[in-house]
mmCIF file of C-alpha atoms and ligand atoms in Angstrom:
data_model
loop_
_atom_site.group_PDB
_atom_site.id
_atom_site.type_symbol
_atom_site.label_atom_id
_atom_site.label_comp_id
_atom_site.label_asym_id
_atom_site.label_seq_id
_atom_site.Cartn_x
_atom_site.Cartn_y
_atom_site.Cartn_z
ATOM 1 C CA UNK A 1 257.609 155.596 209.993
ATOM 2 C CA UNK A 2 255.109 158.445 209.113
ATOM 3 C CA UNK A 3 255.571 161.267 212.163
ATOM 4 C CA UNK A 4 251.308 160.903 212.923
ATOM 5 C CA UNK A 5 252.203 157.535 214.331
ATOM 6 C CA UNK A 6 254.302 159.046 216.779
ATOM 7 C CA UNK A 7 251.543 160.026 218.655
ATOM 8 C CA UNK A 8 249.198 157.146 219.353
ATOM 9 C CA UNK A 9 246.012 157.268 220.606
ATOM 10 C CA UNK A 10 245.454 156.093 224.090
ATOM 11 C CA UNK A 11 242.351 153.434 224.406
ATOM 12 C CA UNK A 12 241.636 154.614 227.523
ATOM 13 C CA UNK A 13 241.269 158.499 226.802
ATOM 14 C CA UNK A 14 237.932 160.056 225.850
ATOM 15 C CA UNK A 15 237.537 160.930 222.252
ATOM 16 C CA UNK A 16 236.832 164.582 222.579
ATOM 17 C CA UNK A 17 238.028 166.617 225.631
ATOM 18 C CA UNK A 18 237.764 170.442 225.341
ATOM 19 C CA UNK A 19 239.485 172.517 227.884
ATOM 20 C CA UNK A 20 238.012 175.981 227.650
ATOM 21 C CA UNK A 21 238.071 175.707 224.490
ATOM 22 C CA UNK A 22 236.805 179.305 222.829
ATOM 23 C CA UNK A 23 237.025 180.022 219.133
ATOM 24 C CA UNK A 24 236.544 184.111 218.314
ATOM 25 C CA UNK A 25 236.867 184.629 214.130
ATOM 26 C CA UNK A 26 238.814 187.693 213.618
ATOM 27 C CA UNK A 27 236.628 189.708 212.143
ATOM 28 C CA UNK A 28 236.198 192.885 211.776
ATOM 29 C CA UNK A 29 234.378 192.931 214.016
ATOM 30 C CA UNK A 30 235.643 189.953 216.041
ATOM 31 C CA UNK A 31 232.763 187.545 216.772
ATOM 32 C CA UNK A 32 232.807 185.516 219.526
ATOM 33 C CA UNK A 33 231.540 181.872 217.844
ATOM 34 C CA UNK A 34 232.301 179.737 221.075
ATOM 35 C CA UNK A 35 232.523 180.692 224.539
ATOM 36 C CA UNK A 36 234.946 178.988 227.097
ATOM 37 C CA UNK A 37 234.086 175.776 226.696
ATOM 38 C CA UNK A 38 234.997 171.926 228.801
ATOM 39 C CA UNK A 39 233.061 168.916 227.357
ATOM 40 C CA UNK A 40 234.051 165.346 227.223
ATOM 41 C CA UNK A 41 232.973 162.563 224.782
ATOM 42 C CA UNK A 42 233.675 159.313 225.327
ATOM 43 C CA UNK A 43 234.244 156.195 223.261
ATOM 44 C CA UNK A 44 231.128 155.015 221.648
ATOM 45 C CA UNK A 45 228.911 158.575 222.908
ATOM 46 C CA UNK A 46 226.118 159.784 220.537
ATOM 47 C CA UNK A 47 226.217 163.689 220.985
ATOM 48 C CA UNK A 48 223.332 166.010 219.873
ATOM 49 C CA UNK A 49 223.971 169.601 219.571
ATOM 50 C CA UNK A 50 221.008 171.533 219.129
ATOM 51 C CA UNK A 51 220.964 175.272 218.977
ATOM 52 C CA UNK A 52 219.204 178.029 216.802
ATOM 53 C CA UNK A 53 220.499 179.250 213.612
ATOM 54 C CA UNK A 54 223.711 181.083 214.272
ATOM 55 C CA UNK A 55 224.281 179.779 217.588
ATOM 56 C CA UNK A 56 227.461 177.996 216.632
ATOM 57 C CA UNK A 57 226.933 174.650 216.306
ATOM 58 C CA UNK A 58 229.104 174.460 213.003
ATOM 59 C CA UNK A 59 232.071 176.198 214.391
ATOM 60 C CA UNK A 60 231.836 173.315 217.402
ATOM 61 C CA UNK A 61 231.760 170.737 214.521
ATOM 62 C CA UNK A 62 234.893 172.209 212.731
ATOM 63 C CA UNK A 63 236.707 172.562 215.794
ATOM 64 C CA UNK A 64 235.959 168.897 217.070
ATOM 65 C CA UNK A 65 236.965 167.978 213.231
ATOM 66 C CA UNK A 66 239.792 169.520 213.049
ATOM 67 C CA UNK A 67 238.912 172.086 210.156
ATOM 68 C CA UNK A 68 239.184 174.778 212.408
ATOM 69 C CA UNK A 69 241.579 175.854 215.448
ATOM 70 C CA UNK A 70 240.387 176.864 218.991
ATOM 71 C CA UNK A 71 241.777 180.811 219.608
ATOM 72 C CA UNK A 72 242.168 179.499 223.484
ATOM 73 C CA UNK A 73 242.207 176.514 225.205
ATOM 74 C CA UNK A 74 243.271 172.990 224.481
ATOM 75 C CA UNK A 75 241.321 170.134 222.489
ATOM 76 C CA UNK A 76 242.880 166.801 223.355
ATOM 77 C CA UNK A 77 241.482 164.142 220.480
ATOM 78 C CA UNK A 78 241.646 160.705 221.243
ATOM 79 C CA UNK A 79 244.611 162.083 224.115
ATOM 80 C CA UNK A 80 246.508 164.008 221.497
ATOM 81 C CA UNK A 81 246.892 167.362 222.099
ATOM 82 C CA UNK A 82 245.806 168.893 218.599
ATOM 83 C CA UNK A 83 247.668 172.361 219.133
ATOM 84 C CA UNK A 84 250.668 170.875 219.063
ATOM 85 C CA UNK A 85 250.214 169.371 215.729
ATOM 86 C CA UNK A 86 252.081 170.412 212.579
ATOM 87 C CA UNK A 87 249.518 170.626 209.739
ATOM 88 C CA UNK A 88 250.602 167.434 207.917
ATOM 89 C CA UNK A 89 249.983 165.621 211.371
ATOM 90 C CA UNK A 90 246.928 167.151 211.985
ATOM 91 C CA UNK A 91 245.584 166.083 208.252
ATOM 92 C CA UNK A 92 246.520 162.978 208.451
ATOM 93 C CA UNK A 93 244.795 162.721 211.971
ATOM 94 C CA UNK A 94 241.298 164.060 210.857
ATOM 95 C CA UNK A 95 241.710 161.536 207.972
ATOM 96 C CA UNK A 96 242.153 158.466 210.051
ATOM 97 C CA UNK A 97 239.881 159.218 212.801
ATOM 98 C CA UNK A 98 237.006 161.339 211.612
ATOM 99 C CA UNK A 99 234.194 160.841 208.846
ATOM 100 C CA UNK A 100 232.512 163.922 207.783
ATOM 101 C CA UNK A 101 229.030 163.916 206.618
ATOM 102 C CA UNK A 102 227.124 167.207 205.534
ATOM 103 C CA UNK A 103 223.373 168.343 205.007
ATOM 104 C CA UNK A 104 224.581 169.306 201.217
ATOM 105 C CA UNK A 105 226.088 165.709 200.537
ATOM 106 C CA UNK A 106 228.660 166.808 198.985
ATOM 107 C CA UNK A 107 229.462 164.327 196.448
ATOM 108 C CA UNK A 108 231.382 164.546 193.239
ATOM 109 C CA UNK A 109 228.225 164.572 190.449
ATOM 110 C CA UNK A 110 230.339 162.474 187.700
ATOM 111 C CA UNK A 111 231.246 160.008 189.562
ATOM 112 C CA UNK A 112 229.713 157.074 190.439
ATOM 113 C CA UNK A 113 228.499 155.963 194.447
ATOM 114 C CA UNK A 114 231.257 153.331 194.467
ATOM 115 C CA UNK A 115 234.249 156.131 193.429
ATOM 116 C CA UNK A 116 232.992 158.693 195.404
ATOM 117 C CA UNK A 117 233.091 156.305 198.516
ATOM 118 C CA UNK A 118 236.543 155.194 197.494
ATOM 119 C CA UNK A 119 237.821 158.512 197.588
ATOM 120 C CA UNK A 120 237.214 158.686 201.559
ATOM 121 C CA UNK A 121 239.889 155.965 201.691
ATOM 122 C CA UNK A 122 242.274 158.462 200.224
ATOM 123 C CA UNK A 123 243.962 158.865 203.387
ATOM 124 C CA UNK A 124 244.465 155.545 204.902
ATOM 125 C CA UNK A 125 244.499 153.216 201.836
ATOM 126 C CA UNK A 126 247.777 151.347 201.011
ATOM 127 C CA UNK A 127 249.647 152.989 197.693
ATOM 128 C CA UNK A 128 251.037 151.255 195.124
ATOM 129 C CA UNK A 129 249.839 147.975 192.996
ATOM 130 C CA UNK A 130 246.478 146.758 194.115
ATOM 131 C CA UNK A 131 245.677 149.498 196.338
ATOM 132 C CA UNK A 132 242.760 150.814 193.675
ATOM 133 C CA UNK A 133 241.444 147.585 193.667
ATOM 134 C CA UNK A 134 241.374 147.589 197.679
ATOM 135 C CA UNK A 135 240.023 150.653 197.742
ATOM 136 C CA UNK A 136 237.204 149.603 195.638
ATOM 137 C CA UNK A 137 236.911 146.369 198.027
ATOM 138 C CA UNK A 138 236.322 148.927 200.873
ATOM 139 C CA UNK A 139 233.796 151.081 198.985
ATOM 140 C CA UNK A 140 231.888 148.169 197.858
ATOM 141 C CA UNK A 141 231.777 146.843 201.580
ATOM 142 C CA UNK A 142 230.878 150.207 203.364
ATOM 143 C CA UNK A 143 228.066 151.090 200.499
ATOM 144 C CA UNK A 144 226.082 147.619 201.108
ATOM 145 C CA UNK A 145 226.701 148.237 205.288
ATOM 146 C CA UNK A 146 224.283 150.935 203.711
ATOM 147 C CA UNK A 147 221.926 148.960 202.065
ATOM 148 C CA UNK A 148 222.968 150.836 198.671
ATOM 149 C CA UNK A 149 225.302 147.280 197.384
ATOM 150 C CA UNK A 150 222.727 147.360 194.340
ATOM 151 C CA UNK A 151 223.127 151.029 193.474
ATOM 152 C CA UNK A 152 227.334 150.953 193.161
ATOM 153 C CA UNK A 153 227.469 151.975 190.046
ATOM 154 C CA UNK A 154 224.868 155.306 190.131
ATOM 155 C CA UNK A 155 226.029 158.747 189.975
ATOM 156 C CA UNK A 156 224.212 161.177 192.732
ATOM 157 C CA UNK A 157 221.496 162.789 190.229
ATOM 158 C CA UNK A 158 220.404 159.087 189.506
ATOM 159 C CA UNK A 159 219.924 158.325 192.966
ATOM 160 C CA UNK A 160 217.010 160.107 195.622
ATOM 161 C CA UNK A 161 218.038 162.432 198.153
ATOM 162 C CA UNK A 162 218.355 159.436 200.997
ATOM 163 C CA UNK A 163 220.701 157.252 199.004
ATOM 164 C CA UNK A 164 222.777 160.327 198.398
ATOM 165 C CA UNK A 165 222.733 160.679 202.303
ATOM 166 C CA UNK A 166 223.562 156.691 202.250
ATOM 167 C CA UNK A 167 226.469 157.372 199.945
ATOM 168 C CA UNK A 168 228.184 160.124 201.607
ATOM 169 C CA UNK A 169 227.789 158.337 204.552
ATOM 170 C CA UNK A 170 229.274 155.096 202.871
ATOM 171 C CA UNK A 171 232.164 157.508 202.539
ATOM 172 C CA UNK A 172 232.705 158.690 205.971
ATOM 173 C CA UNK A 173 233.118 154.889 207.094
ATOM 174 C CA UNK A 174 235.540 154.485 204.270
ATOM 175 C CA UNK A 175 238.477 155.158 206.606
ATOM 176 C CA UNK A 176 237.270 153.097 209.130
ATOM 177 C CA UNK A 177 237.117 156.380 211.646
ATOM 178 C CA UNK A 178 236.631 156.491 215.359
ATOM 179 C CA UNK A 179 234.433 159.483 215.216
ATOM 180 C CA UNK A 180 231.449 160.302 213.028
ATOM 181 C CA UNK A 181 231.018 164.059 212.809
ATOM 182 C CA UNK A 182 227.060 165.092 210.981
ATOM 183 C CA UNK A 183 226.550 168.366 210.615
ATOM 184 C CA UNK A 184 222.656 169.025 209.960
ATOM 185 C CA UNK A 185 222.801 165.520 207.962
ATOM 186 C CA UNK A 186 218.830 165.192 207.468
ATOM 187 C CA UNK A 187 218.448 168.976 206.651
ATOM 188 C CA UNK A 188 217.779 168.480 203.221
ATOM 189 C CA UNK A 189 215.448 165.184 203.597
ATOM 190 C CA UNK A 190 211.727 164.760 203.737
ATOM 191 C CA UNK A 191 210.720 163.107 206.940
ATOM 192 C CA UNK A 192 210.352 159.678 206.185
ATOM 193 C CA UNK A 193 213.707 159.269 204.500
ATOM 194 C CA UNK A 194 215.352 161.280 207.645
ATOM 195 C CA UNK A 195 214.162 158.612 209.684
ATOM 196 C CA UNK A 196 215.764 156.244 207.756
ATOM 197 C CA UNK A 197 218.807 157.750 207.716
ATOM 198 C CA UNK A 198 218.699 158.589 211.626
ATOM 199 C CA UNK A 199 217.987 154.593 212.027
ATOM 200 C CA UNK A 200 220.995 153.683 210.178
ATOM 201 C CA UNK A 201 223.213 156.241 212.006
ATOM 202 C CA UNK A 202 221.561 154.380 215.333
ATOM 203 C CA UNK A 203 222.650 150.819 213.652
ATOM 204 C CA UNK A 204 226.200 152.609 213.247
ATOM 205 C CA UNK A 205 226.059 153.491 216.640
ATOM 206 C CA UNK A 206 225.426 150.375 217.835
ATOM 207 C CA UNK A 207 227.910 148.807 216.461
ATOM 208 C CA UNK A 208 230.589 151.019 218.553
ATOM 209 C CA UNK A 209 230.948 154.424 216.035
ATOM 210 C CA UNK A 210 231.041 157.792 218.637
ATOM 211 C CA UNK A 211 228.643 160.156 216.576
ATOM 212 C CA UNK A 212 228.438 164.044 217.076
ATOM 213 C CA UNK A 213 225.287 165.033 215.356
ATOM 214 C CA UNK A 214 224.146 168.631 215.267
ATOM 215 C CA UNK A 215 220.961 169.739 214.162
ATOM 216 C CA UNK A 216 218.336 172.454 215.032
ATOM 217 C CA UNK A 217 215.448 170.081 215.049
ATOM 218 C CA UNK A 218 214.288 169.054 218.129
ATOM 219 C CA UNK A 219 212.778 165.546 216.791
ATOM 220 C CA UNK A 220 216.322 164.729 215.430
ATOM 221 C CA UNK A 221 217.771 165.243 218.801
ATOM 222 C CA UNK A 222 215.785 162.532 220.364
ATOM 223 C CA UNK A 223 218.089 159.958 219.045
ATOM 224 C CA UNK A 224 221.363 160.824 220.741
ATOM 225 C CA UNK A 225 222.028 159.500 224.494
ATOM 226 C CA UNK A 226 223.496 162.997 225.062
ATOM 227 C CA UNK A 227 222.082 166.371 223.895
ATOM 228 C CA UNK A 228 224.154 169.339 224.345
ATOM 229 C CA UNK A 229 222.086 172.920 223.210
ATOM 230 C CA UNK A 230 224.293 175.739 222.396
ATOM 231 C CA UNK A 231 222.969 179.256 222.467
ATOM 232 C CA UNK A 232 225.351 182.389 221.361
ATOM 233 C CA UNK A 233 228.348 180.591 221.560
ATOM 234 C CA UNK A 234 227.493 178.665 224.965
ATOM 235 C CA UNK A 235 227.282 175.036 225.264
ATOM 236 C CA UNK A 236 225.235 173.163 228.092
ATOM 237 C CA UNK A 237 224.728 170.042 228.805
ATOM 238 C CA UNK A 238 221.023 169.264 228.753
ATOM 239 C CA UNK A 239 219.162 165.925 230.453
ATOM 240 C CA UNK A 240 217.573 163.752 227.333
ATOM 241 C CA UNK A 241 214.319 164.008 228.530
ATOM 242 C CA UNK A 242 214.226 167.510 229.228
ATOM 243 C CA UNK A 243 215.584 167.905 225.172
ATOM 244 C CA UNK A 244 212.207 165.733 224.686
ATOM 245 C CA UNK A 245 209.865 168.675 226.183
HETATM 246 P P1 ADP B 301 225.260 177.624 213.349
HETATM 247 O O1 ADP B 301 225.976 176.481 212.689
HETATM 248 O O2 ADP B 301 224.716 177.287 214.697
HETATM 249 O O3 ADP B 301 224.194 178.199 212.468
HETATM 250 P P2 ADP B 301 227.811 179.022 213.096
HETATM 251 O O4 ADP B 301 228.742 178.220 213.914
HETATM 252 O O5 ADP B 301 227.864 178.828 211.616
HETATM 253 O O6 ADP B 301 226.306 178.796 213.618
HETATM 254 O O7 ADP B 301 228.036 180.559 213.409
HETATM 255 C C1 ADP B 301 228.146 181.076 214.725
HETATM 256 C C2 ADP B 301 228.406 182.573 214.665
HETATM 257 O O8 ADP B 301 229.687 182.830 214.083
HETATM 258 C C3 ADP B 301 227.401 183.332 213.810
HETATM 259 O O9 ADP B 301 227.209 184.598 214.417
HETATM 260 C C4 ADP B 301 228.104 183.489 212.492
HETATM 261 O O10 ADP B 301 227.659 184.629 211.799
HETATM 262 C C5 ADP B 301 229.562 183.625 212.913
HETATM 263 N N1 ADP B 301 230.506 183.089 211.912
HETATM 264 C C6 ADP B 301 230.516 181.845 211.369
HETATM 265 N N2 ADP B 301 231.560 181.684 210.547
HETATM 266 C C7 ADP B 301 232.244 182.866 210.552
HETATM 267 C C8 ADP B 301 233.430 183.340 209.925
HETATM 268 N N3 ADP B 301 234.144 182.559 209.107
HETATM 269 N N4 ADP B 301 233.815 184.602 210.174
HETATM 270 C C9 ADP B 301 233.114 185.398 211.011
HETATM 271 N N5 ADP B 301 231.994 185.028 211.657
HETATM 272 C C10 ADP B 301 231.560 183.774 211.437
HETATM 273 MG MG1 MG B 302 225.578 175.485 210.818
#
């Protein structure tokens, strides 16, 4: 048995728990990213974490997705305590619970949507005969959830900037994940099409995905039931409708 499934995830524990959790890069000089931090996230929460440029809302993101490691404290995901984690563990964790999705897109440029979704299935697909064809089953099914089934075989300078969004969101459902982690995901998207893409991360929601979203735009931040604002490295909790002001 693979050593990750040693450690199960408890249903009943929240998805994110930091315990003054503080992240300081080294430096020099030493900059203090994240300030003692506690915050809980619970199954099937849509967190917005808005801040000015700089603030640290990306170091948040790569600590709650595992790309990064807190300096103090303890980050219990999904009830596992992460610092106790050898690295293999902690890989295959991020890639069965957590689907990335970036302003940039990220996508590979010769490849078409449906392989580029396939490879987010890298790390929970079955190997061996069959298990391409499976993963292309997958892709296919997460790219017309969607609404890009008819563009499967595009590459990303053939398609516009919110079907690229589509796609490399197609990708982060790929392996199934409990958490959906969108870092500035409409930065690079003319208003309109950011409101599509905002709607479908609402449908995504709806259907039980726990989103952290972090942007710097205040509009964007309407759509969350939670809005945290982080400002040098300090996160509070802020009341929806005072985010709306
Ligand atoms: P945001 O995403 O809100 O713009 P970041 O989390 O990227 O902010 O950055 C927070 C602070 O940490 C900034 O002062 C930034 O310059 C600093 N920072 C970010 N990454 C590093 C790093 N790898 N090494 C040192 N300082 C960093
Ligand atoms: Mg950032």
């Amino acid at each position: 048995m693979p050593s990750h499934r040693l450690a199960p995830a408890s249903p009943g524990s929240p998805v994110i728990e930091f315990r003054h959790v503080e992240l300081t890069y080294p430096g020099p000089p030493p900059v203090r990213a994240l300030k003692p931090c506690d915050l809980t996230v619970a199954r099937g929460d849509y967190l917005v974490v808005v801040g000015p440029s700089g603030s640290g809302k990306s170091t948040f993101l790569n600590l709650v997705g595992l790309l990064d490691s807190p300096t103090a404290g303890t980050f219990l995901l999904n009830g596992i305590d992460t610092a106790a984690l050898p690295d293999k563990d902690r890989t295959a964790l991020r890639g069965r619970e957590i689907g990335f999705v970036f302003q940039a897109f990220h996508l590979l440029p010769h490849r078409t949507a449906l392989e580029n979704v396939a490879l987010g299935t890298l790390y929970t697909a079955s190997r061996g005969r069959g298990a391409t064809a499976e993963r292309h089953a997958r892709a296919r099914e997460c790219l017309v959830k969607v609404g890009l089934g008819h563009r499967i075989g595009s590459v990303p300078a053939r398609l516009s900037g919110g079907e690229r969004q589509r796609v490399a969101i197609a990708r982060a459902l790929a392996g199934s994940p409990s958490l959906l982690l969108c870092d500035e995901p409409t930065g690079n998207l003319d208003s309109r099409t950011a409101d599509s893409v905002l709607q479908l991360l609402d449908e995504l929601h709806v259907s039980g995905i726990t989103i952290v979203l972090i942007t710097h735009d205040r509009l964007v931040a309407e759509r969350g039931g939670r809005v945290v604002t982080i400002r040098d490295g300090v996160l509070v909790e802020t009341p929806v409708e005072e985010a709306r002001r």
